[in-house]
Coordinates of C-alpha atoms in Angstrom, one line a residue:
M26 CA 43.8 -119.2 -18.1
T27 CA 45.9 -116.2 -19.1
P28 CA 45.7 -113.2 -16.8
Q29 CA 44.3 -110.1 -18.5
R30 CA 46.1 -106.9 -18.5
L31 CA 44.4 -103.9 -17.2
R32 CA 44.4 -101.2 -19.9
L33 CA 44.5 -97.7 -18.6
P34 CA 43.8 -94.7 -20.8
M35 CA 46.8 -92.7 -21.8
P36 CA 46.9 -89.3 -20.1
S37 CA 46.1 -86.5 -22.5
P38 CA 48.8 -83.8 -22.8
S39 CA 48.2 -81.0 -20.5
A40 CA 46.4 -78.1 -22.1
E41 CA 48.2 -74.9 -22.7
P42 CA 47.4 -72.2 -20.1
L43 CA 44.9 -69.6 -21.3
T44 CA 45.8 -67.0 -18.7
W45 CA 48.6 -66.3 -16.3
S46 CA 46.4 -67.5 -13.4
D47 CA 46.3 -71.0 -15.0
L48 CA 50.0 -71.4 -14.4
P49 CA 51.4 -73.4 -11.4
H50 CA 52.0 -71.2 -8.3
A51 CA 50.2 -68.2 -9.7
P52 CA 49.8 -65.6 -7.0
A53 CA 46.4 -64.3 -6.0
P54 CA 45.0 -61.1 -7.3
G55 CA 45.9 -58.2 -5.1
T56 CA 49.5 -59.6 -4.5
A57 CA 52.1 -56.8 -4.3
L58 CA 54.9 -57.1 -6.9
V59 CA 57.2 -54.1 -6.6
M60 CA 57.1 -50.4 -5.9
L61 CA 56.8 -48.3 -9.0
N62 CA 59.7 -46.1 -7.9
D63 CA 61.9 -49.3 -7.7
L64 CA 61.3 -50.0 -11.4
V65 CA 63.9 -48.5 -13.7
E66 CA 62.4 -46.4 -16.5
G67 CA 62.4 -48.3 -19.8
Q68 CA 63.6 -51.6 -18.3
A69 CA 62.0 -55.0 -17.8
Q70 CA 62.4 -56.3 -14.3
M71 CA 62.0 -59.9 -13.2
V72 CA 60.0 -60.1 -10.0
S73 CA 59.7 -63.3 -8.0
V74 CA 56.6 -63.9 -6.0
T75 CA 57.6 -66.4 -3.3
Q76 CA 54.9 -68.9 -2.4
A77 CA 56.9 -70.6 0.3
P78 CA 57.8 -68.1 3.1
G79 CA 61.5 -68.3 3.9
A80 CA 62.5 -70.0 0.7
A81 CA 65.0 -68.0 -1.5
D82 CA 64.3 -68.4 -5.2
S83 CA 62.5 -71.7 -4.7
A84 CA 60.9 -73.9 -7.4
T85 CA 57.5 -72.6 -6.3
D86 CA 58.3 -68.9 -7.1
F87 CA 56.2 -67.3 -9.7
K88 CA 58.2 -65.0 -11.9
V89 CA 56.7 -61.9 -13.5
L90 CA 58.3 -59.5 -16.0
V91 CA 57.3 -56.0 -15.1
L92 CA 58.0 -53.3 -17.7
R93 CA 57.8 -49.6 -17.0
N94 CA 57.2 -46.7 -19.4
G95 CA 56.6 -43.6 -17.3
T96 CA 53.6 -44.3 -15.2
Q97 CA 52.5 -47.0 -17.5
V98 CA 53.3 -50.6 -16.4
H99 CA 52.9 -53.9 -18.2
A100 CA 53.4 -57.3 -16.7
F101 CA 53.8 -60.7 -18.2
A102 CA 54.4 -64.2 -16.9
N103 CA 58.0 -65.2 -17.4
R104 CA 57.0 -68.0 -19.9
C105 CA 57.6 -68.3 -23.6
P106 CA 54.6 -69.6 -25.5
H107 CA 56.8 -71.7 -27.8
F108 CA 57.9 -74.4 -25.3
G109 CA 56.6 -73.0 -22.0
V110 CA 60.2 -72.3 -20.9
P111 CA 61.1 -69.1 -19.0
L112 CA 62.3 -66.2 -21.1
A113 CA 65.2 -66.0 -18.7
A114 CA 66.1 -67.8 -15.5
R115 CA 67.3 -64.6 -13.8
Q116 CA 67.4 -60.9 -14.4
S117 CA 71.0 -60.9 -15.7
Q118 CA 70.0 -63.3 -18.5
L119 CA 66.9 -61.2 -19.7
I120 CA 67.3 -60.0 -23.2
Q121 CA 65.6 -56.7 -23.7
T122 CA 65.5 -53.6 -25.9
P123 CA 64.2 -50.7 -23.8
Y124 CA 60.6 -49.7 -24.7
V125 CA 60.7 -52.1 -27.7
S126 CA 60.9 -55.8 -26.8
V127 CA 61.9 -58.6 -24.5
S128 CA 63.2 -61.9 -26.0
C129 CA 63.4 -65.5 -25.0
N130 CA 67.0 -66.6 -24.5
V131 CA 66.3 -70.1 -25.7
H132 CA 65.2 -69.6 -29.3
Y133 CA 65.4 -65.7 -29.3
S134 CA 61.7 -65.1 -30.1
R135 CA 61.1 -61.4 -29.7
F136 CA 58.0 -60.0 -28.0
R137 CA 56.6 -56.5 -28.2
W138 CA 57.0 -54.4 -25.1
S139 CA 53.5 -53.0 -25.3
D140 CA 51.4 -56.2 -25.6
G141 CA 53.7 -59.2 -25.5
V142 CA 52.9 -60.4 -29.0
C143 CA 55.7 -62.3 -30.7
E144 CA 57.1 -60.4 -33.7
T145 CA 60.0 -62.7 -34.7
G146 CA 61.0 -66.3 -33.8
E147 CA 59.4 -69.6 -33.3
C148 CA 56.0 -68.4 -32.2
V149 CA 55.1 -65.4 -34.3
G150 CA 51.6 -64.1 -33.6
E151 CA 51.4 -65.8 -30.2
A152 CA 51.7 -63.7 -27.0
L153 CA 53.2 -63.8 -23.6
L154 CA 50.6 -64.3 -20.8
S155 CA 49.7 -60.8 -19.7
V156 CA 49.4 -60.3 -15.9
P157 CA 46.9 -57.4 -15.2
V158 CA 48.4 -54.9 -12.8
V159 CA 47.5 -51.7 -11.1
V160 CA 49.5 -49.1 -9.2
D161 CA 47.9 -48.3 -5.9
A162 CA 47.8 -45.0 -4.0
Q163 CA 51.1 -45.8 -2.3
G164 CA 52.9 -46.5 -5.6
Q165 CA 52.8 -50.3 -5.2
V166 CA 52.4 -52.3 -8.4
C167 CA 49.9 -55.1 -7.6
I168 CA 48.2 -57.8 -9.5
A169 CA 44.8 -56.4 -10.4
T170 CA 41.8 -58.0 -8.7
A171 CA 39.7 -57.9 -11.9
P172 CA 40.9 -57.6 -15.5
S173 CA 38.7 -54.4 -15.9
A174 CA 40.6 -52.8 -13.1
A175 CA 44.0 -53.3 -14.8
K176 CA 45.7 -50.1 -15.9
G177 CA 49.0 -50.0 -17.6

């Protein structure tokens, strides 16, 4: 008698995240990101939210791009929708045109500053995952607790 092989179903490819909070290591709403006064006007700043206390730039960090235009702040997960790779591994590698765009340094897809929609590159029409943020009374930029509370 020939032993029968057990046939297991093939795992389905993981679904693309629909929101920033679907990403691994996403911080909780209310998490403080950076002080508004520490953001350079017209620049995108990469902010790491450390999930493992005491770990410096660990694999569990969640990286957010925070963009400032006056008192208006936008934030996006540091993840290109084309292949799911980071736009940049660190701040010094971030390609940006102040007030206009940020770009992926893998395939150079360019995303609008105002809403994260890809204008040129491999993923035209797709968008960066927006992270809703608010600026509290102390000037701290925090992840909004509800999408309707987000201002920026």
